PDB file of C-alpha atoms and ligand atoms in Angstrom:
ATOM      1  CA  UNK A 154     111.245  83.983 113.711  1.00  0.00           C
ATOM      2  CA  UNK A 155     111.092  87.713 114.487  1.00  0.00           C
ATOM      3  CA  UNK A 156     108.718  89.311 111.449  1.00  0.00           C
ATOM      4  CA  UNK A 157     109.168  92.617 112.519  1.00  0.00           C
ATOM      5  CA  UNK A 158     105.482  93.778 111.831  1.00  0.00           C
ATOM      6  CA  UNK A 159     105.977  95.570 115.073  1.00  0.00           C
ATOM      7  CA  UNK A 160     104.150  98.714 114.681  1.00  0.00           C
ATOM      8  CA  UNK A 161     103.297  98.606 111.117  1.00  0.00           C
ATOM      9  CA  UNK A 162     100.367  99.668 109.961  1.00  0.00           C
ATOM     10  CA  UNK A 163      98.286  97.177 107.853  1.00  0.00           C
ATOM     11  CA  UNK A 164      94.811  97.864 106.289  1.00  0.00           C
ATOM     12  CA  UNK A 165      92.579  94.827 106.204  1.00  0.00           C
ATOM     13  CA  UNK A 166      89.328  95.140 104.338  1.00  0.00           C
ATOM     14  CA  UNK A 167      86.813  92.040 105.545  1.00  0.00           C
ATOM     15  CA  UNK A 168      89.120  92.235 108.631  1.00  0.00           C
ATOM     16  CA  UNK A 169      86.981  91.247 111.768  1.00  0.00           C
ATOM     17  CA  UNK A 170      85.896  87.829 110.687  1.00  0.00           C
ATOM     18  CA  UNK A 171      86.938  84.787 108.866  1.00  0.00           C
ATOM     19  CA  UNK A 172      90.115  84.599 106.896  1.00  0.00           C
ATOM     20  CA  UNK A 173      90.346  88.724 107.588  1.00  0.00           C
ATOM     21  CA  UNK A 174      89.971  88.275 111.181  1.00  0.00           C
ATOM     22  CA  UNK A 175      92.831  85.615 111.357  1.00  0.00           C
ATOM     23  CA  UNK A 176      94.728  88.015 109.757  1.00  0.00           C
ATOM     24  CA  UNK A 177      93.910  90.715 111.777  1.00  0.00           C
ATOM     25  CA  UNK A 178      94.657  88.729 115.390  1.00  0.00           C
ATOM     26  CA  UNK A 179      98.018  87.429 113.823  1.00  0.00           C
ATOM     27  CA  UNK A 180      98.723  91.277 112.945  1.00  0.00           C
ATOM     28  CA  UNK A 181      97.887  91.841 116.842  1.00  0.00           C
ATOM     29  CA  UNK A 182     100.016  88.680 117.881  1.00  0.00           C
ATOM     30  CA  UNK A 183     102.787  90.064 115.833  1.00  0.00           C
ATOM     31  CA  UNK A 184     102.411  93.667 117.532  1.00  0.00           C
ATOM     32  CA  UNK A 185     101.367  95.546 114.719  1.00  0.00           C
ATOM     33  CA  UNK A 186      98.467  97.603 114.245  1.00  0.00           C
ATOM     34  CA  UNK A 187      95.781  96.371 112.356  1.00  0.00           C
ATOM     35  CA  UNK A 188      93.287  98.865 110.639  1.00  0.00           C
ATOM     36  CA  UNK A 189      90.096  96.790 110.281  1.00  0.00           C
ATOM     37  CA  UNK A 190      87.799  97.708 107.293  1.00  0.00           C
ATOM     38  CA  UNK A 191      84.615  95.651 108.088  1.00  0.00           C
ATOM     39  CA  UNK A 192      80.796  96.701 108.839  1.00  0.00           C
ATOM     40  CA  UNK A 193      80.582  93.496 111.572  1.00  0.00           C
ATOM     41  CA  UNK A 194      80.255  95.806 114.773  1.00  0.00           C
ATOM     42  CA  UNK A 195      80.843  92.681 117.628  1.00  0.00           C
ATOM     43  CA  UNK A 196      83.882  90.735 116.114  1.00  0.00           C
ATOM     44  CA  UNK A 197      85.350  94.361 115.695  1.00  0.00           C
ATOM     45  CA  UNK A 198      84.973  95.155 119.132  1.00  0.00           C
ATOM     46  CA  UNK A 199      86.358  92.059 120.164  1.00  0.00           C
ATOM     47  CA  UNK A 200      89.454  92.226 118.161  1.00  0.00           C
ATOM     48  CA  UNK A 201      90.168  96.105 118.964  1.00  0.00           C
ATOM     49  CA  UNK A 202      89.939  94.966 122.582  1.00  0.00           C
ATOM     50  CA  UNK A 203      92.357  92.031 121.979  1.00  0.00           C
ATOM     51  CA  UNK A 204      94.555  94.427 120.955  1.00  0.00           C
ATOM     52  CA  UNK A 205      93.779  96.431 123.894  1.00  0.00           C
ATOM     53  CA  UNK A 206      93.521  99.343 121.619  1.00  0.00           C
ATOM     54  CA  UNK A 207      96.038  98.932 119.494  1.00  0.00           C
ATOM     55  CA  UNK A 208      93.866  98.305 116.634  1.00  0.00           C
ATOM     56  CA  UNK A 209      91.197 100.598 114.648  1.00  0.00           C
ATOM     57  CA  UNK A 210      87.768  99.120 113.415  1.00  0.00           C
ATOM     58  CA  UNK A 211      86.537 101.155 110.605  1.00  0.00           C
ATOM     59  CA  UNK A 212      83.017  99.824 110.699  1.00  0.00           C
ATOM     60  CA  UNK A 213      82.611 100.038 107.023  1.00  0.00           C
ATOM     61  CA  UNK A 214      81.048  97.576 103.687  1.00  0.00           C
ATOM     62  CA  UNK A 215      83.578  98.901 100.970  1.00  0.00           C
ATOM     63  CA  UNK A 216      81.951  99.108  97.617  1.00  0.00           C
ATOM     64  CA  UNK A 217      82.931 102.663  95.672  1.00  0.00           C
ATOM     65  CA  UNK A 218      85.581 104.536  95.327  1.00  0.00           C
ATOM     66  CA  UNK A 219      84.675 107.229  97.760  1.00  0.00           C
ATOM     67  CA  UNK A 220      84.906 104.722 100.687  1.00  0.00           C
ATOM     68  CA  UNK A 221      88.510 103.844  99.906  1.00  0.00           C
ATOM     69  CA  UNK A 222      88.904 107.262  99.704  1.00  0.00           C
ATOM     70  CA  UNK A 223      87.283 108.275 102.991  1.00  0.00           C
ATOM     71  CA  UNK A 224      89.132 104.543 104.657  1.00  0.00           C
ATOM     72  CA  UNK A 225      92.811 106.141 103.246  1.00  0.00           C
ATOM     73  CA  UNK A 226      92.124 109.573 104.939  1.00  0.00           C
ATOM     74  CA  UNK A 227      90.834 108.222 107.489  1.00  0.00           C
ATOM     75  CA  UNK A 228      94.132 106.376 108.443  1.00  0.00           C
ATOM     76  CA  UNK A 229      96.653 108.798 107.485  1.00  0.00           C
ATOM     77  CA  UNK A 230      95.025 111.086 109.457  1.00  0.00           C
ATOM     78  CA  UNK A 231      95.066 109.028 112.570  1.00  0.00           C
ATOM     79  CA  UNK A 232      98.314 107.096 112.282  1.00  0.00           C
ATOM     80  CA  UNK A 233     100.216 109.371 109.246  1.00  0.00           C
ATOM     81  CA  UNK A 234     101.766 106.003 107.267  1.00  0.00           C
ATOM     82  CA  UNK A 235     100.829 102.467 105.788  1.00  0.00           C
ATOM     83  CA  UNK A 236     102.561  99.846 105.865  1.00  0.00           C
ATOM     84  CA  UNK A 237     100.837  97.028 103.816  1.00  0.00           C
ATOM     85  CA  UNK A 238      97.453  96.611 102.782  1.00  0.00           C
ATOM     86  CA  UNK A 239      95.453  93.523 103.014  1.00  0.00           C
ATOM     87  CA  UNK A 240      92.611  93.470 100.025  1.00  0.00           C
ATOM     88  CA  UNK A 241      90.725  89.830 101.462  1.00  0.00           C
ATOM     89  CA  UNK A 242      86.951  91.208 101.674  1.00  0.00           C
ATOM     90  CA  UNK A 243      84.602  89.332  99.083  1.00  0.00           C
ATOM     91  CA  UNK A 244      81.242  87.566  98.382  1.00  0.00           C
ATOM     92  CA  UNK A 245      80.891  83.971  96.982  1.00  0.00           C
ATOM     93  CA  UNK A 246      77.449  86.020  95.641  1.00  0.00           C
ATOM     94  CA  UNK A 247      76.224  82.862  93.205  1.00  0.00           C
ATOM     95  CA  UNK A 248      75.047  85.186  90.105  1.00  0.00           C
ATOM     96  CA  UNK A 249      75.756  82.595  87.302  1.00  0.00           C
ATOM     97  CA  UNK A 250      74.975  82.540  83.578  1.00  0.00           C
ATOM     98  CA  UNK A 251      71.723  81.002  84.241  1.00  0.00           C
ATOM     99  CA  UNK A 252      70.533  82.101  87.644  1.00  0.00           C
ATOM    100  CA  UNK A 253      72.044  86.126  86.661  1.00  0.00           C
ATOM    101  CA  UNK A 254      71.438  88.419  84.906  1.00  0.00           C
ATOM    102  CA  UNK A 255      74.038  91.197  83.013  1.00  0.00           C
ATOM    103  CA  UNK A 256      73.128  94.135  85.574  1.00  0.00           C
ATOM    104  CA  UNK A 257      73.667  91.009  88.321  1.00  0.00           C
ATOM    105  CA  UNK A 258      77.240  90.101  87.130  1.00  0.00           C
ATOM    106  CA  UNK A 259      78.572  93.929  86.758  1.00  0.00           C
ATOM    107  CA  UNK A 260      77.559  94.227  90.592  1.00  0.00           C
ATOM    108  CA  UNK A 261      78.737  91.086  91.614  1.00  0.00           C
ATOM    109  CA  UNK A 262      82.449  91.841  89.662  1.00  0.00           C
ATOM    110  CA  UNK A 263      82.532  95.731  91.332  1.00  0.00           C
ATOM    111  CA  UNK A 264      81.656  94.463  94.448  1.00  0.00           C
ATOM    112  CA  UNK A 265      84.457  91.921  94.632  1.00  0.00           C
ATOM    113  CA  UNK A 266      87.518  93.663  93.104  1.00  0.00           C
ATOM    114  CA  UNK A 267      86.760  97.419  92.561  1.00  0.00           C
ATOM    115  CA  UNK A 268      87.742  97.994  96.394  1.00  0.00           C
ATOM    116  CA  UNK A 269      90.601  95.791  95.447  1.00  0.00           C
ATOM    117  CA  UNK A 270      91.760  98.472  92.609  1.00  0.00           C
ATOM    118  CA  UNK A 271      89.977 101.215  94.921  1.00  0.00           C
ATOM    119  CA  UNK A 272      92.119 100.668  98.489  1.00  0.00           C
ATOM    120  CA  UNK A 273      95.616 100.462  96.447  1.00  0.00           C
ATOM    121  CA  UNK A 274      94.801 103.361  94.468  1.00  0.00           C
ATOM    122  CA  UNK A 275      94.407 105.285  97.271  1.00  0.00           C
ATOM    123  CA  UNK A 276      96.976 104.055  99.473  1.00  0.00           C
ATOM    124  CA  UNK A 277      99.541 103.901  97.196  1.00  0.00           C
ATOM    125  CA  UNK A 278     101.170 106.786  97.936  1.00  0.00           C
ATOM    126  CA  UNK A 279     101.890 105.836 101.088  1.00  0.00           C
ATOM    127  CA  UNK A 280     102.938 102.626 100.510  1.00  0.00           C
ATOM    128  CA  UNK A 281     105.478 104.098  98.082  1.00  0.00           C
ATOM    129  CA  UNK A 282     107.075 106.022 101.800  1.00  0.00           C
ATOM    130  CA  UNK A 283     107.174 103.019 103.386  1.00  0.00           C
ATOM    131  CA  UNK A 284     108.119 100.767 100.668  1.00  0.00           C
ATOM    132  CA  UNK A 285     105.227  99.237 101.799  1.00  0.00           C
ATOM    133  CA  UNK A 286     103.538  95.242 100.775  1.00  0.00           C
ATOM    134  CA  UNK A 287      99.903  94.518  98.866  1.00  0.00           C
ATOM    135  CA  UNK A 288      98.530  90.952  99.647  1.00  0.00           C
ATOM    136  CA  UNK A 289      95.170  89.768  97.509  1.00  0.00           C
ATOM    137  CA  UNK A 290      93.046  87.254  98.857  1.00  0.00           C
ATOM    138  CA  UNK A 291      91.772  85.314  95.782  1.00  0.00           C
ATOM    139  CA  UNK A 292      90.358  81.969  95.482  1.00  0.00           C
ATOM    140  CA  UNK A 293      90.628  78.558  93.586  1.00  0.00           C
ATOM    141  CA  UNK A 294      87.877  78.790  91.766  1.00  0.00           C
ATOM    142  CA  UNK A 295      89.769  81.481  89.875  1.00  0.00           C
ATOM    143  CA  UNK A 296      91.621  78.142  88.405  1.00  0.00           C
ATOM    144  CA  UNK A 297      89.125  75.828  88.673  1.00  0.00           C
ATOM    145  CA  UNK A 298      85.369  77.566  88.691  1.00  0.00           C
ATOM    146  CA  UNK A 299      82.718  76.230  91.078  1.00  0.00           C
ATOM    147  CA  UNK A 300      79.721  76.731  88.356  1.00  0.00           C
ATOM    148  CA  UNK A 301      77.189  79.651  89.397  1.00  0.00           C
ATOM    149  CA  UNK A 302      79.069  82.325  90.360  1.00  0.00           C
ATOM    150  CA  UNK A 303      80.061  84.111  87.302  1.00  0.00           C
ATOM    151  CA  UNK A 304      80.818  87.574  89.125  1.00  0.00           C
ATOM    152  CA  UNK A 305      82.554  85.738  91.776  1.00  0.00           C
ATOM    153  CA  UNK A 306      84.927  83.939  89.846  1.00  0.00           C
ATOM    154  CA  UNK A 307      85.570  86.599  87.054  1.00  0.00           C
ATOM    155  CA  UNK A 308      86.315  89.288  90.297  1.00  0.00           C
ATOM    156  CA  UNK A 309      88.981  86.218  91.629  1.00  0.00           C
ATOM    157  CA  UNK A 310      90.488  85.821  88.364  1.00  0.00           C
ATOM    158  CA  UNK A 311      91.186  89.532  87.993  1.00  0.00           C
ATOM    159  CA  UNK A 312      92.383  89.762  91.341  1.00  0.00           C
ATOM    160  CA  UNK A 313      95.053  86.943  90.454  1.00  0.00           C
ATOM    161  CA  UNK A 314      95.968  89.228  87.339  1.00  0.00           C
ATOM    162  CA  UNK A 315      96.035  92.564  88.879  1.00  0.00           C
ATOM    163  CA  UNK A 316      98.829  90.834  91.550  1.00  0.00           C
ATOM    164  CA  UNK A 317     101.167  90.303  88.257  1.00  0.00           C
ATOM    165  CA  UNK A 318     100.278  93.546  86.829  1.00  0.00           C
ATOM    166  CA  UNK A 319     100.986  95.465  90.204  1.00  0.00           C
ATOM    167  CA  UNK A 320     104.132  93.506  91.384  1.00  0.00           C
ATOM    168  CA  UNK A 321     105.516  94.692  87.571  1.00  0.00           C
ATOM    169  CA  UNK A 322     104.077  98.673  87.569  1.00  0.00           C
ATOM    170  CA  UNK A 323     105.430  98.839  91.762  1.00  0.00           C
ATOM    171  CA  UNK A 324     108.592  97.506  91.124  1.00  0.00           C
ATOM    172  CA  UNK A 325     110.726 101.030  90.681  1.00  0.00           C
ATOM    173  CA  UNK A 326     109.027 101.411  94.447  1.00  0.00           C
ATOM    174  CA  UNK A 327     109.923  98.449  96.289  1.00  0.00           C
ATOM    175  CA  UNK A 328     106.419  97.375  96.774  1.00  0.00           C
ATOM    176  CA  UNK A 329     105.823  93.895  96.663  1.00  0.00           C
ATOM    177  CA  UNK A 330     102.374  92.523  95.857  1.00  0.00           C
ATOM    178  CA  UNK A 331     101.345  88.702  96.001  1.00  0.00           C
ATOM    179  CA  UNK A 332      98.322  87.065  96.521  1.00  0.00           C
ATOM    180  CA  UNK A 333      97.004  84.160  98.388  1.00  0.00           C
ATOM    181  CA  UNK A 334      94.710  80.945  97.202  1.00  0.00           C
ATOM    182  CA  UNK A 335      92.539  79.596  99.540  1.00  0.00           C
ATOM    183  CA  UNK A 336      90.530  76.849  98.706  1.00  0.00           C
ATOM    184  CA  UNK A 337      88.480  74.786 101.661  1.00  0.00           C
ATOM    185  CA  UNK A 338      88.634  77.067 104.670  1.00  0.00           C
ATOM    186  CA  UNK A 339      85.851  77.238 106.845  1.00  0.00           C
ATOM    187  CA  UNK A 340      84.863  80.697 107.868  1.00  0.00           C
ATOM    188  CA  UNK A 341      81.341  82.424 108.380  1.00  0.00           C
ATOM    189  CA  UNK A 342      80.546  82.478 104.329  1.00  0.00           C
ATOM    190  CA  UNK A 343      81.664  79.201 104.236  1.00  0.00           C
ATOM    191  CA  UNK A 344      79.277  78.053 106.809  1.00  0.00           C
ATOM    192  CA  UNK A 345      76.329  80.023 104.971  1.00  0.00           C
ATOM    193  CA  UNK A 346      76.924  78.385 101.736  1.00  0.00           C
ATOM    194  CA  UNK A 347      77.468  74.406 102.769  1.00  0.00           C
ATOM    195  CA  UNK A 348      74.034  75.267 104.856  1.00  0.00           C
ATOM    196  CA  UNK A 349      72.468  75.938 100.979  1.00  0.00           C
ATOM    197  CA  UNK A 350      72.587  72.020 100.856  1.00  0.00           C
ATOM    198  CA  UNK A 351      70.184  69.678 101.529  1.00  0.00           C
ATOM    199  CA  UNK A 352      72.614  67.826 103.848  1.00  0.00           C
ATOM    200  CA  UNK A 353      75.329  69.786 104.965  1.00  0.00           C
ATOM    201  CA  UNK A 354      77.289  67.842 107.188  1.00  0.00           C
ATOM    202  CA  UNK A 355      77.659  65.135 104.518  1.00  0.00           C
ATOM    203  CA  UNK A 356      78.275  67.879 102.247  1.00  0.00           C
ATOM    204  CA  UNK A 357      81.003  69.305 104.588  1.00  0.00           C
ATOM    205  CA  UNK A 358      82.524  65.410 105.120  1.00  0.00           C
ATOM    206  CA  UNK A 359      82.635  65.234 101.647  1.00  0.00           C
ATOM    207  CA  UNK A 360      84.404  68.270 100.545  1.00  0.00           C
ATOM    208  CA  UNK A 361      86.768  67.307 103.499  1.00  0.00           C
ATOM    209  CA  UNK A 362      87.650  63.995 102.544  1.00  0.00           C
ATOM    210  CA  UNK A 363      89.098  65.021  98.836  1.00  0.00           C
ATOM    211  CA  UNK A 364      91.574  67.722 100.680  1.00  0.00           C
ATOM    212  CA  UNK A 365      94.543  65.584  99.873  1.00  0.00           C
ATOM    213  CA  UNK A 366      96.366  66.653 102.750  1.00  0.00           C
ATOM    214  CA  UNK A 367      94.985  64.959 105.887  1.00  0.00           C
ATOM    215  CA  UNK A 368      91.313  65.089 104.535  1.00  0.00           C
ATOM    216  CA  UNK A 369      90.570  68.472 106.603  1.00  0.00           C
ATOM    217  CA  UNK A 370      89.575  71.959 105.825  1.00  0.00           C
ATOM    218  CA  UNK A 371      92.728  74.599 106.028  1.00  0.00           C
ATOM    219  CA  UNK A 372      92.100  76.826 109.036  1.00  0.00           C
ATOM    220  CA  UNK A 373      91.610  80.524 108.796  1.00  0.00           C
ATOM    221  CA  UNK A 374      95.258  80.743 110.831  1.00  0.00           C
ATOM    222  CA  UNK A 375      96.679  78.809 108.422  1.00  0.00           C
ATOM    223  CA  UNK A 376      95.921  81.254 105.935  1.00  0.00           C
ATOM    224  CA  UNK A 377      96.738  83.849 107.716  1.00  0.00           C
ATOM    225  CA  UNK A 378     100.569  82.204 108.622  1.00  0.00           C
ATOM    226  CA  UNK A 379     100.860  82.535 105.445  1.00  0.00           C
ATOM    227  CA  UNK A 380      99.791  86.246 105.046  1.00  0.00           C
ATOM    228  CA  UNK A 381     102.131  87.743 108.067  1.00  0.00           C
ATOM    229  CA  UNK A 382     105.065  85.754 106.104  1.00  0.00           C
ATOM    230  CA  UNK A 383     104.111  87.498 102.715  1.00  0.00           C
ATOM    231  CA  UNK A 384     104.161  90.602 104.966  1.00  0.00           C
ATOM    232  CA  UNK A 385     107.055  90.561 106.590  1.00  0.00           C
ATOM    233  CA  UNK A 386     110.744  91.592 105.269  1.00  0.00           C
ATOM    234  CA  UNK A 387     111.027  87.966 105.738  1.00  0.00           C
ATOM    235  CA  UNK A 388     109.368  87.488 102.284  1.00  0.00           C
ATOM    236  CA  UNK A 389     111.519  90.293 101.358  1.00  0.00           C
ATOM    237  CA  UNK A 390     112.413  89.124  97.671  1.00  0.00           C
ATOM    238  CA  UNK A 391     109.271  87.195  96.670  1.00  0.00           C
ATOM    239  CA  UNK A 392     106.788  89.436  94.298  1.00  0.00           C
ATOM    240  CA  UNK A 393     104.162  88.632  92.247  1.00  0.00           C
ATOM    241  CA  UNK A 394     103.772  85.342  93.276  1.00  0.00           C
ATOM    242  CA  UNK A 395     100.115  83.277  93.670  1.00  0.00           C
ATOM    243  CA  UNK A 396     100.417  81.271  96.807  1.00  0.00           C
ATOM    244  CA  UNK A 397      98.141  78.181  97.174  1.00  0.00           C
ATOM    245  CA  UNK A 398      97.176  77.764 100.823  1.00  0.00           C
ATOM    246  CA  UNK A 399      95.092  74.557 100.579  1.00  0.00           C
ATOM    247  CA  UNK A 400      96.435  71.401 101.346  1.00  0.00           C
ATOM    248  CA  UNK A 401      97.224  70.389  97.874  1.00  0.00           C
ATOM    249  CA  UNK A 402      93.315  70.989  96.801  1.00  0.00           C
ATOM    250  CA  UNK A 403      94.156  72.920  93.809  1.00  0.00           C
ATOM    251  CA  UNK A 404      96.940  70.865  91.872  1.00  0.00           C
ATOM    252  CA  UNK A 405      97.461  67.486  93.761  1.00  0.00           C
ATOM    253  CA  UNK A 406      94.913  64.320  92.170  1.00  0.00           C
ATOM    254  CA  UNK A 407      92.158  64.687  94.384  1.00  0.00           C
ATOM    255  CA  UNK A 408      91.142  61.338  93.484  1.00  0.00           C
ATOM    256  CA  UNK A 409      93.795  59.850  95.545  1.00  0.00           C
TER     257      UNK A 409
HETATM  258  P1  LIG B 247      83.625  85.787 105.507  1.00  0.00           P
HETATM  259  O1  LIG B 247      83.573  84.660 106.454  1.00  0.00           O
HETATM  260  O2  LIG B 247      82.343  86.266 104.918  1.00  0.00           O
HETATM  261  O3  LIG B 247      84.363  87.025 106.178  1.00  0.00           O
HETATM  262  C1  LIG B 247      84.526  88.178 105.401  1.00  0.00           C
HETATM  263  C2  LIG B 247      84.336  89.427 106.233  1.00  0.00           C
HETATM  264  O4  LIG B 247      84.399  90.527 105.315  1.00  0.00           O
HETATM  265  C3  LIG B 247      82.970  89.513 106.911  1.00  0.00           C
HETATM  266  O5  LIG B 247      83.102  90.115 108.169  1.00  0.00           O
HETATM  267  C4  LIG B 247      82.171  90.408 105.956  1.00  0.00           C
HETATM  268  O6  LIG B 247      81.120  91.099 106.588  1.00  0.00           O
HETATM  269  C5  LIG B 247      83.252  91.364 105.484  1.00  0.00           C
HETATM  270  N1  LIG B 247      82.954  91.964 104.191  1.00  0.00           N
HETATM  271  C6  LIG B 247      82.361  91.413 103.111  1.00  0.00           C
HETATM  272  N2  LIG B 247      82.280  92.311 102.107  1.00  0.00           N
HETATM  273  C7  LIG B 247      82.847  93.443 102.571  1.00  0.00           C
HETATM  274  C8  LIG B 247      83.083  94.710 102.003  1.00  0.00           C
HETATM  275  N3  LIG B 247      82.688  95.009 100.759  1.00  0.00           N
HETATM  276  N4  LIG B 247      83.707  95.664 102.750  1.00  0.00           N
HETATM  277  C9  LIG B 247      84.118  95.381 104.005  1.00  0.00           C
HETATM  278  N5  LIG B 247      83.903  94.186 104.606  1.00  0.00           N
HETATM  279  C10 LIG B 247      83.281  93.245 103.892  1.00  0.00           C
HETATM  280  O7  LIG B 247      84.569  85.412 104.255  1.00  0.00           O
HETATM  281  P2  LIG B 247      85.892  84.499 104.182  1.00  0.00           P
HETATM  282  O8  LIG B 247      85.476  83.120 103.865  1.00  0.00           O
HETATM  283  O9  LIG B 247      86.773  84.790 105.322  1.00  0.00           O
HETATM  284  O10 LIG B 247      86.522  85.095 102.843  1.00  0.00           O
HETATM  285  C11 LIG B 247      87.544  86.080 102.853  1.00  0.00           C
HETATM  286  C12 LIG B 247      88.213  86.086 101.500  1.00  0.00           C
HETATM  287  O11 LIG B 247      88.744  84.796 101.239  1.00  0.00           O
HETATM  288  C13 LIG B 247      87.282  86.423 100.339  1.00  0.00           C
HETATM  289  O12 LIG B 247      87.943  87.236  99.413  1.00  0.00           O
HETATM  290  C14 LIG B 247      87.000  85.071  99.729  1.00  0.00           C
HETATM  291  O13 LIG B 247      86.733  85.168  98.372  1.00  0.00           O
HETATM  292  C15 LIG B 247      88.309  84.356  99.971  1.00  0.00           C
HETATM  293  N6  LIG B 247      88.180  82.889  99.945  1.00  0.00           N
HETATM  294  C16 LIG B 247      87.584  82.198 100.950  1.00  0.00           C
HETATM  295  C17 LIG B 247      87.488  80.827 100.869  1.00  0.00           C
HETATM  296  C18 LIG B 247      86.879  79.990 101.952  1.00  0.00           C
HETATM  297  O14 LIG B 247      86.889  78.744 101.822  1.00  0.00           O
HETATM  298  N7  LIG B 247      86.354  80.565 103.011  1.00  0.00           N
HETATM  299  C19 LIG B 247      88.001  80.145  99.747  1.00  0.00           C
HETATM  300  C20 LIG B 247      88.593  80.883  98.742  1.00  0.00           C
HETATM  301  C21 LIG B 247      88.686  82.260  98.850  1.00  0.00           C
HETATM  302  P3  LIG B 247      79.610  90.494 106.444  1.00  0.00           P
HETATM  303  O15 LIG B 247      79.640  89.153 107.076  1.00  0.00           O
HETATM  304  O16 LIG B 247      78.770  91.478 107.145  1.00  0.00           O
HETATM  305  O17 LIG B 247      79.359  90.444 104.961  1.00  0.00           O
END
């Protein structure tokens, strides 16, 4: 299947590892040019190069509205459009209602959506040229919680709310906006936070075993299938929609 991503320009914040860098080497694959919003200064390198070139690393940690601003600038000055933008950068930052405090939570919440609100602000006027596509990277414990992590969750859940609420105010534009809903994926925060265990290989078997389909973790690439589909005129007529990406983890009896 021909996506036609070729030469599109796609923001990706948290692009150069994990989930975001799957994202951004399937961009590459696809021939389009990923713009890759993420402070991690090796994987950024390495995906730039992969793309021999045909990729920017904005070595950047989003958090106010200023570096959207500066990101959106940034790009238009360099390349002039965007195509789609990818908001997937985010903490699993454990400030619960016990181990937080209020100050704690308001951080936690502006650190993992106000970039979300901040990057389509900013871009949207661009996107409205190119009839361009928004894609939110949100989480399952949006639906489900995980228990201590408060900000976290309350960031995913608006994230999951501002997809509805965007598909409905872009629609005069042709801008579709959907998010994805990862559940078990092992990337680099995942590895931090199973290591928080006493035992985290058991941990790790364990979490594997109740994925319903074929016991495993879903794969960054997986996800990231997934998100080139979403932003492709292949997915041309699908807005608004949260897509689970996880193996049945979210809605299938996990007992089974
Ligand atoms: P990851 O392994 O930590 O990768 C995220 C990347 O984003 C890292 O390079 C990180 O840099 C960067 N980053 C973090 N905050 C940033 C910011 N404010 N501005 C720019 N870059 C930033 O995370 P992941 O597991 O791939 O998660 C990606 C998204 O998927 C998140 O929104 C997460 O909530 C969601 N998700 C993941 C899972 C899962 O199982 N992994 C499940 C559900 C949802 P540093 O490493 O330097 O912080």
């Amino acid at each position: 299947m021909d996506l036609q991503l070729q030469d599109k320009i796609i923001l990706v914040s948290g692009g150069a590892k994990g989930i975001g860098g799957a994202i951004s080497r399937g961009l590459i694959e696809e021939g389009a040019i990923p713009v890759i919003i993420d402070p991690s200064e090796t994987e950024g390198k390495e995906l730039v190069d992969f793309a021999k070139g045909k990729a920017l690393h904005l070595k950047k940690r989003l958090f106010s509205a200023a570096d959207a601003e500066e990101v959106v600038q940034k790009v238009l000055s360099t390349y002039g459009r965007i195509d789609g933008l990818v908001n997937n950068a985010g903490t699993n930052d454990g400030v619960g209602l016990e181990k937080g405090s209020p100050e704690a939570f308001l951080q936690s919440v502006e650190k993992n959506v106000g970039h979300y609100y901040f990057l389509a602000h900013y871009a949207l006027e661009a996107l409205k040229k190119s009839k361009g596509v928004i894609l939110n990277i949100s989480s399952k414990t949006a639906v489900t919680g995980q228990g201590n992590t408060s900000g976290y969750v309350a960031a995913k859940g608006a994230q999951l709310a501002l997809t509805r609420e965007w598909a409905v105010e872009l629609l005069p534009y042709h801008i579709r906006v959907n998010a994805i809903v990862p559940a078990e994926v092992y990337t680099p925060m995942y590895a931090t936070w199973i290591q928080s265990f006493p035992n985290p290989e058991e941990k790790l078997d364990e979490i594997s075993r109740r994925v319903p389909l074929q016991n495993r973790m879903t794969t960054a690439s997986e996800i990231a299938n997934m998100a080139l589909f979403l932003l492709s005129e292949k997915a041309s007529h699908i807005t608004g929609q949260h897509i689970f990406v996880d193996g049945g983890y979210t809605h299938l009896d996990r007992a089974l």
